[in-house]
Amino acid sequence: MKLIEFINLGGPLNWLLSAILCFCFCQCLERGIYFFQTRKGSKGDVLKRLQTKALELATFPEVQQRKEMEKETALVYYEMNRGLWLLNFISAVSPSIGLLGTVTGLIGSFSKMAEVGAAVNIQDLSGGIWEAMLTTAFGLIISIPALLCYRTFRRIIEKRMMTISLYGEECQNVSPRQRGVS
């Protein structure tokens, strides 16, 4: 069975779910590449970025250094979280769309039952039930990986922010002489 046939069998809501799947895949891929490129020890390492910023600010007064580092940390946090709302949204909405497909498929089956009355043929019902089950499954197939990616990326962000927090405390404990300021 071809993918397009499979999507068509699930009804019009499967097309919506297919579009959502594309967004989900793109967002997971983009964030995965970002976190891989900014891992510890790589050229784009977040901690190295903050260390570089701290060295740039070494000649500034301590209060201004603290403010600038807070700004830089906030920018890093925002950068790491970019687009994660979409994965969270997809993981919450796709099962509901699948459930909506279940309801519409069952409504179709029951309307066919009402049309034919007592002479119900199982083939008349199977199309609606098939649509109902496919959209439910498709919604869950999208939701589960989206949620796993979202939670994995959030965990990476938590670990990195903890490292940044610890690094920030180390910087505060370094004397001006150790920073190169006389």
Short mmCIF file of N, CA and C in Angstrom, two decimals:
data_model
loop_
_atom_site.label_atom_id
_atom_site.label_comp_id
_atom_site.label_asym_id
_atom_site.label_seq_id
_atom_site.Cartn_x
_atom_site.Cartn_y
_atom_site.Cartn_z
N MET A 1 0.85 -1.17 0.00
CA MET A 1 0.00 0.00 0.00
C MET A 1 0.90 1.24 0.00
N LYS A 2 0.60 2.17 -0.89
CA LYS A 2 1.37 3.40 -0.99
C LYS A 2 0.96 4.36 0.13
N LEU A 3 1.87 5.25 0.45
CA LEU A 3 1.62 6.20 1.53
C LEU A 3 0.40 7.06 1.26
N ILE A 4 0.24 7.53 0.05
CA ILE A 4 -0.90 8.39 -0.29
C ILE A 4 -2.21 7.62 -0.15
N GLU A 5 -2.22 6.35 -0.53
CA GLU A 5 -3.42 5.53 -0.36
C GLU A 5 -3.75 5.38 1.13
N PHE A 6 -2.70 5.15 1.92
CA PHE A 6 -2.88 5.02 3.37
C PHE A 6 -3.48 6.29 3.96
N ILE A 7 -2.95 7.43 3.53
CA ILE A 7 -3.46 8.71 4.04
C ILE A 7 -4.90 8.91 3.60
N ASN A 8 -5.21 8.60 2.36
CA ASN A 8 -6.58 8.74 1.86
C ASN A 8 -7.57 7.85 2.60
N LEU A 9 -7.14 6.65 2.97
CA LEU A 9 -8.03 5.73 3.69
C LEU A 9 -8.43 6.29 5.06
N GLY A 10 -7.57 7.10 5.63
CA GLY A 10 -7.87 7.69 6.93
C GLY A 10 -8.76 8.92 6.86
N GLY A 11 -9.08 9.36 5.67
CA GLY A 11 -9.97 10.50 5.52
C GLY A 11 -9.22 11.83 5.51
N PRO A 12 -9.99 12.90 5.42
CA PRO A 12 -9.37 14.23 5.28
C PRO A 12 -8.53 14.65 6.48
N LEU A 13 -8.84 14.17 7.65
CA LEU A 13 -8.05 14.55 8.82
C LEU A 13 -6.64 13.95 8.78
N ASN A 14 -6.49 12.85 8.04
CA ASN A 14 -5.15 12.29 7.90
C ASN A 14 -4.24 13.21 7.09
N TRP A 15 -4.82 13.99 6.17
CA TRP A 15 -4.02 14.96 5.42
C TRP A 15 -3.52 16.06 6.35
N LEU A 16 -4.38 16.49 7.25
CA LEU A 16 -3.97 17.48 8.25
C LEU A 16 -2.88 16.90 9.14
N LEU A 17 -3.05 15.67 9.55
CA LEU A 17 -2.04 15.02 10.38
C LEU A 17 -0.73 14.83 9.62
N SER A 18 -0.82 14.61 8.33
CA SER A 18 0.40 14.48 7.52
C SER A 18 1.17 15.79 7.49
N ALA A 19 0.47 16.89 7.35
CA ALA A 19 1.12 18.21 7.38
C ALA A 19 1.77 18.45 8.74
N ILE A 20 1.07 18.08 9.80
CA ILE A 20 1.61 18.23 11.16
C ILE A 20 2.85 17.37 11.33
N LEU A 21 2.83 16.17 10.75
CA LEU A 21 3.98 15.28 10.82
C LEU A 21 5.20 15.92 10.15
N CYS A 22 4.99 16.58 9.04
CA CYS A 22 6.09 17.27 8.35
C CYS A 22 6.69 18.36 9.23
N PHE A 23 5.83 19.16 9.85
CA PHE A 23 6.32 20.20 10.76
C PHE A 23 7.10 19.59 11.93
N CYS A 24 6.57 18.51 12.46
CA CYS A 24 7.20 17.83 13.59
C CYS A 24 8.58 17.31 13.20
N PHE A 25 8.65 16.65 12.06
CA PHE A 25 9.93 16.10 11.60
C PHE A 25 10.96 17.21 11.40
N CYS A 26 10.55 18.28 10.73
CA CYS A 26 11.46 19.40 10.47
C CYS A 26 11.96 20.02 11.77
N GLN A 27 11.06 20.21 12.71
CA GLN A 27 11.44 20.83 13.99
C GLN A 27 12.37 19.92 14.79
N CYS A 28 12.09 18.63 14.82
CA CYS A 28 12.97 17.69 15.54
C CYS A 28 14.35 17.65 14.89
N LEU A 29 14.39 17.64 13.59
CA LEU A 29 15.66 17.61 12.87
C LEU A 29 16.46 18.89 13.13
N GLU A 30 15.80 20.03 13.04
CA GLU A 30 16.48 21.32 13.26
C GLU A 30 17.03 21.42 14.67
N ARG A 31 16.23 21.07 15.67
CA ARG A 31 16.69 21.15 17.05
C ARG A 31 17.77 20.11 17.33
N GLY A 32 17.63 18.94 16.75
CA GLY A 32 18.65 17.90 16.92
C GLY A 32 20.00 18.36 16.38
N ILE A 33 19.99 18.96 15.20
CA ILE A 33 21.22 19.49 14.61
C ILE A 33 21.78 20.61 15.48
N TYR A 34 20.91 21.50 15.96
CA TYR A 34 21.36 22.60 16.82
C TYR A 34 22.04 22.06 18.07
N PHE A 35 21.40 21.12 18.76
CA PHE A 35 21.97 20.61 20.01
C PHE A 35 23.24 19.81 19.75
N PHE A 36 23.32 19.15 18.60
CA PHE A 36 24.54 18.43 18.25
C PHE A 36 25.68 19.41 18.00
N GLN A 37 25.39 20.48 17.27
CA GLN A 37 26.42 21.46 16.95
C GLN A 37 26.87 22.27 18.16
N THR A 38 26.03 22.39 19.16
CA THR A 38 26.38 23.20 20.34
C THR A 38 26.69 22.34 21.56
N ARG A 39 27.01 21.08 21.33
CA ARG A 39 27.34 20.20 22.46
C ARG A 39 28.67 20.62 23.08
N LYS A 40 28.94 20.12 24.26
CA LYS A 40 30.16 20.48 24.97
C LYS A 40 31.39 20.01 24.18
N GLY A 41 32.33 20.90 24.07
CA GLY A 41 33.57 20.56 23.38
C GLY A 41 33.54 20.88 21.89
N SER A 42 32.38 21.28 21.36
CA SER A 42 32.30 21.61 19.94
C SER A 42 32.57 23.10 19.73
N LYS A 43 32.69 23.48 18.48
CA LYS A 43 32.98 24.87 18.14
C LYS A 43 31.87 25.80 18.64
N GLY A 44 30.61 25.35 18.61
CA GLY A 44 29.48 26.18 19.02
C GLY A 44 29.09 26.00 20.48
N ASP A 45 29.96 25.45 21.30
CA ASP A 45 29.68 25.18 22.71
C ASP A 45 29.16 26.44 23.41
N VAL A 46 28.03 26.29 24.07
CA VAL A 46 27.38 27.40 24.76
C VAL A 46 28.27 27.93 25.89
N LEU A 47 28.89 27.03 26.61
CA LEU A 47 29.75 27.45 27.72
C LEU A 47 30.94 28.26 27.22
N LYS A 48 31.52 27.83 26.10
CA LYS A 48 32.63 28.59 25.50
C LYS A 48 32.15 29.99 25.09
N ARG A 49 30.95 30.04 24.56
CA ARG A 49 30.39 31.34 24.16
C ARG A 49 30.30 32.28 25.36
N LEU A 50 29.83 31.75 26.49
CA LEU A 50 29.71 32.58 27.69
C LEU A 50 31.07 32.94 28.27
N GLN A 51 32.03 32.01 28.17
CA GLN A 51 33.38 32.32 28.64
C GLN A 51 34.00 33.44 27.81
N THR A 52 33.78 33.38 26.50
CA THR A 52 34.28 34.43 25.62
C THR A 52 33.66 35.78 25.98
N LYS A 53 32.36 35.76 26.24
CA LYS A 53 31.67 36.99 26.62
C LYS A 53 32.22 37.53 27.94
N ALA A 54 32.49 36.62 28.90
CA ALA A 54 33.03 37.04 30.19
C ALA A 54 34.41 37.68 30.01
N LEU A 55 35.23 37.13 29.12
CA LEU A 55 36.54 37.71 28.86
C LEU A 55 36.42 39.09 28.22
N GLU A 56 35.44 39.26 27.34
CA GLU A 56 35.21 40.56 26.71
C GLU A 56 34.82 41.61 27.74
N LEU A 57 34.12 41.16 28.78
CA LEU A 57 33.61 42.09 29.80
C LEU A 57 34.57 42.27 30.98
N ALA A 58 35.75 41.68 30.90
CA ALA A 58 36.67 41.68 32.04
C ALA A 58 37.02 43.08 32.53
N THR A 59 37.04 44.05 31.66
CA THR A 59 37.43 45.41 32.06
C THR A 59 36.25 46.25 32.56
N PHE A 60 35.05 45.73 32.43
CA PHE A 60 33.86 46.45 32.85
C PHE A 60 33.68 46.33 34.37
N PRO A 61 32.97 47.27 34.99
CA PRO A 61 32.65 47.15 36.42
C PRO A 61 31.83 45.87 36.67
N GLU A 62 31.94 45.36 37.88
CA GLU A 62 31.31 44.07 38.22
C GLU A 62 29.80 44.08 38.02
N VAL A 63 29.14 45.18 38.37
CA VAL A 63 27.68 45.27 38.22
C VAL A 63 27.30 45.17 36.74
N GLN A 64 28.04 45.88 35.90
CA GLN A 64 27.75 45.84 34.47
C GLN A 64 28.07 44.46 33.90
N GLN A 65 29.14 43.84 34.38
CA GLN A 65 29.48 42.48 33.93
C GLN A 65 28.33 41.53 34.23
N ARG A 66 27.81 41.63 35.44
CA ARG A 66 26.72 40.75 35.87
C ARG A 66 25.49 40.94 34.97
N LYS A 67 25.14 42.21 34.69
CA LYS A 67 23.97 42.49 33.85
C LYS A 67 24.17 41.95 32.44
N GLU A 68 25.35 42.17 31.89
CA GLU A 68 25.63 41.71 30.52
C GLU A 68 25.62 40.18 30.44
N MET A 69 26.15 39.54 31.46
CA MET A 69 26.16 38.07 31.47
C MET A 69 24.74 37.52 31.63
N GLU A 70 23.91 38.21 32.41
CA GLU A 70 22.51 37.80 32.53
C GLU A 70 21.80 37.92 31.19
N LYS A 71 22.08 39.01 30.46
CA LYS A 71 21.49 39.18 29.13
C LYS A 71 21.93 38.07 28.19
N GLU A 72 23.23 37.79 28.21
CA GLU A 72 23.76 36.75 27.31
C GLU A 72 23.18 35.38 27.67
N THR A 73 23.05 35.10 28.96
CA THR A 73 22.47 33.83 29.40
C THR A 73 21.01 33.74 28.96
N ALA A 74 20.28 34.84 29.07
CA ALA A 74 18.87 34.85 28.63
C ALA A 74 18.77 34.60 27.12
N LEU A 75 19.69 35.19 26.37
CA LEU A 75 19.69 34.96 24.91
C LEU A 75 20.00 33.50 24.58
N VAL A 76 20.93 32.92 25.30
CA VAL A 76 21.27 31.51 25.09
C VAL A 76 20.07 30.63 25.42
N TYR A 77 19.40 30.92 26.52
CA TYR A 77 18.22 30.15 26.92
C TYR A 77 17.12 30.25 25.86
N TYR A 78 16.88 31.46 25.37
CA TYR A 78 15.87 31.65 24.33
C TYR A 78 16.25 30.89 23.07
N GLU A 79 17.52 30.94 22.70
CA GLU A 79 18.01 30.25 21.51
C GLU A 79 17.81 28.74 21.63
N MET A 80 18.08 28.20 22.81
CA MET A 80 17.92 26.75 23.01
C MET A 80 16.45 26.34 22.95
N ASN A 81 15.56 27.20 23.41
CA ASN A 81 14.13 26.88 23.45
C ASN A 81 13.38 27.18 22.16
N ARG A 82 14.06 27.79 21.20
CA ARG A 82 13.40 28.22 19.96
C ARG A 82 12.71 27.04 19.28
N GLY A 83 11.42 27.20 19.07
CA GLY A 83 10.64 26.21 18.34
C GLY A 83 10.15 25.02 19.15
N LEU A 84 10.57 24.91 20.40
CA LEU A 84 10.12 23.75 21.19
C LEU A 84 8.63 23.82 21.50
N TRP A 85 8.07 25.02 21.51
CA TRP A 85 6.63 25.16 21.73
C TRP A 85 5.86 24.37 20.66
N LEU A 86 6.41 24.32 19.44
CA LEU A 86 5.75 23.61 18.35
C LEU A 86 5.68 22.11 18.63
N LEU A 87 6.77 21.55 19.12
CA LEU A 87 6.77 20.12 19.46
C LEU A 87 5.79 19.84 20.60
N ASN A 88 5.76 20.70 21.58
CA ASN A 88 4.82 20.54 22.69
C ASN A 88 3.38 20.62 22.18
N PHE A 89 3.12 21.58 21.32
CA PHE A 89 1.79 21.76 20.73
C PHE A 89 1.39 20.54 19.91
N ILE A 90 2.29 20.05 19.08
CA ILE A 90 2.00 18.88 18.24
C ILE A 90 1.72 17.66 19.10
N SER A 91 2.50 17.47 20.16
CA SER A 91 2.29 16.29 21.00
C SER A 91 0.95 16.35 21.73
N ALA A 92 0.44 17.55 21.94
CA ALA A 92 -0.86 17.69 22.62
C ALA A 92 -2.03 17.64 21.65
N VAL A 93 -1.86 18.18 20.45
CA VAL A 93 -2.98 18.34 19.52
C VAL A 93 -3.19 17.12 18.62
N SER A 94 -2.13 16.46 18.20
CA SER A 94 -2.31 15.37 17.23
C SER A 94 -3.19 14.21 17.74
N PRO A 95 -3.12 13.81 19.01
CA PRO A 95 -4.06 12.77 19.45
C PRO A 95 -5.51 13.25 19.41
N SER A 96 -5.71 14.55 19.68
CA SER A 96 -7.07 15.09 19.62
C SER A 96 -7.60 15.09 18.19
N ILE A 97 -6.75 15.41 17.24
CA ILE A 97 -7.17 15.36 15.83
C ILE A 97 -7.45 13.91 15.44
N GLY A 98 -6.62 12.99 15.92
CA GLY A 98 -6.88 11.57 15.67
C GLY A 98 -8.21 11.12 16.26
N LEU A 99 -8.51 11.60 17.44
CA LEU A 99 -9.79 11.29 18.08
C LEU A 99 -10.95 11.89 17.29
N LEU A 100 -10.75 13.09 16.79
CA LEU A 100 -11.77 13.70 15.95
C LEU A 100 -12.01 12.85 14.70
N GLY A 101 -10.95 12.30 14.13
CA GLY A 101 -11.09 11.38 13.00
C GLY A 101 -11.85 10.13 13.38
N THR A 102 -11.64 9.65 14.59
CA THR A 102 -12.39 8.50 15.09
C THR A 102 -13.88 8.81 15.13
N VAL A 103 -14.19 9.95 15.69
CA VAL A 103 -15.60 10.35 15.82
C VAL A 103 -16.24 10.51 14.44
N THR A 104 -15.54 11.22 13.53
CA THR A 104 -16.12 11.42 12.19
C THR A 104 -16.27 10.10 11.44
N GLY A 105 -15.32 9.20 11.61
CA GLY A 105 -15.42 7.88 10.97
C GLY A 105 -16.60 7.08 11.51
N LEU A 106 -16.80 7.12 12.81
CA LEU A 106 -17.92 6.40 13.41
C LEU A 106 -19.25 7.04 13.05
N ILE A 107 -19.26 8.37 12.95
CA ILE A 107 -20.49 9.05 12.51
C ILE A 107 -20.85 8.59 11.10
N GLY A 108 -19.83 8.49 10.24
CA GLY A 108 -20.07 7.99 8.88
C GLY A 108 -20.64 6.58 8.88
N SER A 109 -20.10 5.73 9.73
CA SER A 109 -20.61 4.35 9.82
C SER A 109 -22.05 4.32 10.31
N PHE A 110 -22.34 5.09 11.34
CA PHE A 110 -23.70 5.09 11.88
C PHE A 110 -24.70 5.72 10.92
N SER A 111 -24.26 6.71 10.15
CA SER A 111 -25.18 7.29 9.16
C SER A 111 -25.49 6.29 8.06
N LYS A 112 -24.52 5.47 7.68
CA LYS A 112 -24.78 4.41 6.69
C LYS A 112 -25.73 3.37 7.27
N MET A 113 -25.56 3.08 8.56
CA MET A 113 -26.47 2.12 9.20
C MET A 113 -27.90 2.67 9.19
N ALA A 114 -28.03 3.95 9.43
CA ALA A 114 -29.36 4.57 9.46
C ALA A 114 -29.98 4.57 8.06
N GLU A 115 -29.17 4.73 7.03
CA GLU A 115 -29.68 4.75 5.66
C GLU A 115 -30.23 3.39 5.23
N VAL A 116 -29.50 2.33 5.55
CA VAL A 116 -29.90 1.01 5.07
C VAL A 116 -30.86 0.29 6.01
N GLY A 117 -30.98 0.77 7.21
CA GLY A 117 -31.93 0.18 8.16
C GLY A 117 -31.48 -1.19 8.63
N ALA A 118 -32.40 -2.16 8.57
CA ALA A 118 -32.13 -3.50 9.10
C ALA A 118 -31.20 -4.30 8.20
N ALA A 119 -31.06 -3.92 6.96
CA ALA A 119 -30.22 -4.67 6.02
C ALA A 119 -28.78 -4.16 6.07
N VAL A 120 -28.18 -4.16 7.25
CA VAL A 120 -26.83 -3.64 7.42
C VAL A 120 -25.83 -4.64 6.85
N ASN A 121 -24.96 -4.13 6.01
CA ASN A 121 -23.90 -4.93 5.44
C ASN A 121 -22.59 -4.52 6.11
N ILE A 122 -21.79 -5.49 6.48
CA ILE A 122 -20.55 -5.21 7.20
C ILE A 122 -19.61 -4.35 6.36
N GLN A 123 -19.68 -4.49 5.04
CA GLN A 123 -18.82 -3.69 4.16
C GLN A 123 -19.20 -2.21 4.21
N ASP A 124 -20.48 -1.93 4.43
CA ASP A 124 -20.91 -0.54 4.55
C ASP A 124 -20.33 0.11 5.81
N LEU A 125 -20.17 -0.66 6.84
CA LEU A 125 -19.66 -0.12 8.11
C LEU A 125 -18.13 -0.07 8.17
N SER A 126 -17.49 -0.98 7.48
CA SER A 126 -16.04 -1.12 7.64
C SER A 126 -15.26 0.10 7.19
N GLY A 127 -15.74 0.83 6.18
CA GLY A 127 -15.02 2.02 5.72
C GLY A 127 -14.92 3.08 6.80
N GLY A 128 -16.02 3.34 7.47
CA GLY A 128 -16.01 4.34 8.54
C GLY A 128 -15.18 3.91 9.73
N ILE A 129 -15.25 2.64 10.07
CA ILE A 129 -14.46 2.13 11.20
C ILE A 129 -12.98 2.15 10.85
N TRP A 130 -12.66 1.80 9.61
CA TRP A 130 -11.28 1.84 9.12
C TRP A 130 -10.74 3.28 9.23
N GLU A 131 -11.51 4.24 8.78
CA GLU A 131 -11.12 5.65 8.87
C GLU A 131 -10.90 6.04 10.33
N ALA A 132 -11.80 5.59 11.18
CA ALA A 132 -11.71 5.93 12.59
C ALA A 132 -10.43 5.40 13.22
N MET A 133 -10.10 4.17 12.94
CA MET A 133 -8.91 3.57 13.55
C MET A 133 -7.62 4.15 12.96
N LEU A 134 -7.60 4.42 11.68
CA LEU A 134 -6.39 4.97 11.04
C LEU A 134 -6.04 6.36 11.57
N THR A 135 -7.03 7.21 11.71
CA THR A 135 -6.72 8.56 12.18
C THR A 135 -6.28 8.55 13.64
N THR A 136 -6.86 7.68 14.43
CA THR A 136 -6.43 7.57 15.83
C THR A 136 -4.98 7.10 15.89
N ALA A 137 -4.67 6.06 15.15
CA ALA A 137 -3.31 5.53 15.14
C ALA A 137 -2.32 6.58 14.61
N PHE A 138 -2.69 7.25 13.55
CA PHE A 138 -1.81 8.25 12.94
C PHE A 138 -1.56 9.41 13.92
N GLY A 139 -2.58 9.83 14.63
CA GLY A 139 -2.41 10.89 15.63
C GLY A 139 -1.44 10.48 16.73
N LEU A 140 -1.54 9.24 17.17
CA LEU A 140 -0.64 8.75 18.21
C LEU A 140 0.78 8.54 17.68
N ILE A 141 0.88 8.09 16.44
CA ILE A 141 2.20 7.88 15.82
C ILE A 141 2.95 9.21 15.74
N ILE A 142 2.23 10.29 15.56
CA ILE A 142 2.87 11.61 15.52
C ILE A 142 3.15 12.12 16.93
N SER A 143 2.21 11.95 17.82
CA SER A 143 2.30 12.53 19.16
C SER A 143 3.43 11.93 20.00
N ILE A 144 3.59 10.64 19.95
CA ILE A 144 4.57 9.99 20.83
C ILE A 144 6.00 10.42 20.52
N PRO A 145 6.46 10.37 19.26
CA PRO A 145 7.82 10.86 18.99
C PRO A 145 7.98 12.36 19.26
N ALA A 146 6.93 13.15 18.97
CA ALA A 146 7.02 14.59 19.24
C ALA A 146 7.22 14.84 20.73
N LEU A 147 6.51 14.11 21.56
CA LEU A 147 6.66 14.26 23.01
C LEU A 147 8.03 13.78 23.48
N LEU A 148 8.51 12.68 22.93
CA LEU A 148 9.85 12.18 23.29
C LEU A 148 10.93 13.19 22.92
N CYS A 149 10.84 13.75 21.73
CA CYS A 149 11.82 14.76 21.31
C CYS A 149 11.72 16.00 22.19
N TYR A 150 10.51 16.45 22.45
CA TYR A 150 10.32 17.63 23.28
C TYR A 150 10.95 17.43 24.66
N ARG A 151 10.65 16.30 25.28
CA ARG A 151 11.18 16.05 26.62
C ARG A 151 12.70 15.88 26.61
N THR A 152 13.22 15.24 25.57
CA THR A 152 14.67 15.07 25.45
C THR A 152 15.36 16.43 25.32
N PHE A 153 14.82 17.27 24.44
CA PHE A 153 15.42 18.60 24.26
C PHE A 153 15.30 19.44 25.52
N ARG A 154 14.18 19.34 26.22
CA ARG A 154 14.02 20.09 27.48
C ARG A 154 15.06 19.62 28.51
N ARG A 155 15.33 18.33 28.54
CA ARG A 155 16.32 17.79 29.48
C ARG A 155 17.72 18.31 29.14
N ILE A 156 18.04 18.37 27.86
CA ILE A 156 19.33 18.91 27.44
C ILE A 156 19.44 20.37 27.89
N ILE A 157 18.37 21.12 27.70
CA ILE A 157 18.37 22.53 28.09
C ILE A 157 18.56 22.66 29.61
N GLU A 158 17.87 21.83 30.38
CA GLU A 158 18.02 21.86 31.85
C GLU A 158 19.47 21.61 32.25
N LYS A 159 20.10 20.61 31.65
CA LYS A 159 21.49 20.29 31.98
C LYS A 159 22.41 21.44 31.61
N ARG A 160 22.19 22.01 30.44
CA ARG A 160 23.04 23.12 30.01
C ARG A 160 22.85 24.34 30.90
N MET A 161 21.63 24.62 31.28
CA MET A 161 21.37 25.78 32.14
C MET A 161 21.98 25.55 33.53
N MET A 162 21.98 24.32 34.00
CA MET A 162 22.62 24.02 35.29
C MET A 162 24.13 24.26 35.17
N THR A 163 24.72 23.83 34.07
CA THR A 163 26.14 24.05 33.85
C THR A 163 26.44 25.54 33.78
N ILE A 164 25.60 26.28 33.07
CA ILE A 164 25.77 27.74 32.97
C ILE A 164 25.65 28.38 34.34
N SER A 165 24.69 27.93 35.13
CA SER A 165 24.49 28.47 36.47
C SER A 165 25.72 28.22 37.34
N LEU A 166 26.25 27.01 37.27
CA LEU A 166 27.45 26.68 38.05
C LEU A 166 28.63 27.49 37.57
N TYR A 167 28.75 27.64 36.25
CA TYR A 167 29.85 28.43 35.70
C TYR A 167 29.72 29.88 36.13
N GLY A 168 28.51 30.39 36.14
CA GLY A 168 28.28 31.77 36.57
C GLY A 168 28.71 31.99 38.00
N GLU A 169 28.47 31.01 38.86
CA GLU A 169 28.89 31.13 40.26
C GLU A 169 30.41 31.12 40.36
N GLU A 170 31.07 30.31 39.52
CA GLU A 170 32.53 30.28 39.51
C GLU A 170 33.09 31.64 39.11
N CYS A 171 32.48 32.26 38.10
CA CYS A 171 32.94 33.57 37.63
C CYS A 171 32.79 34.62 38.72
N GLN A 172 31.72 34.52 39.50
CA GLN A 172 31.49 35.51 40.55
C GLN A 172 32.54 35.37 41.65
N ASN A 173 33.07 34.15 41.83
CA ASN A 173 34.04 33.91 42.89
C ASN A 173 35.48 34.21 42.46
N VAL A 174 35.67 34.57 41.19
CA VAL A 174 37.01 34.87 40.70
C VAL A 174 37.31 36.33 41.01
N SER A 175 38.47 36.58 41.57
CA SER A 175 38.84 37.96 41.91
C SER A 175 39.16 38.75 40.65
N PRO A 176 39.06 40.10 40.72
CA PRO A 176 39.38 40.93 39.56
C PRO A 176 40.79 40.68 39.04
N ARG A 177 41.74 40.39 39.96
CA ARG A 177 43.12 40.12 39.54
C ARG A 177 43.19 38.87 38.67
N GLN A 178 42.43 37.81 39.06
CA GLN A 178 42.41 36.57 38.28
C GLN A 178 41.76 36.79 36.93
N ARG A 179 40.86 37.78 36.83
CA ARG A 179 40.20 38.08 35.56
C ARG A 179 41.09 38.91 34.65
N GLY A 180 42.16 39.45 35.19
CA GLY A 180 43.05 40.28 34.39
C GLY A 180 42.78 41.76 34.59
N VAL A 181 41.96 42.09 35.57
CA VAL A 181 41.64 43.48 35.85
C VAL A 181 42.50 43.93 37.02
N SER A 182 43.16 45.06 36.90
CA SER A 182 44.01 45.53 38.01
C SER A 182 43.28 46.51 38.89
#
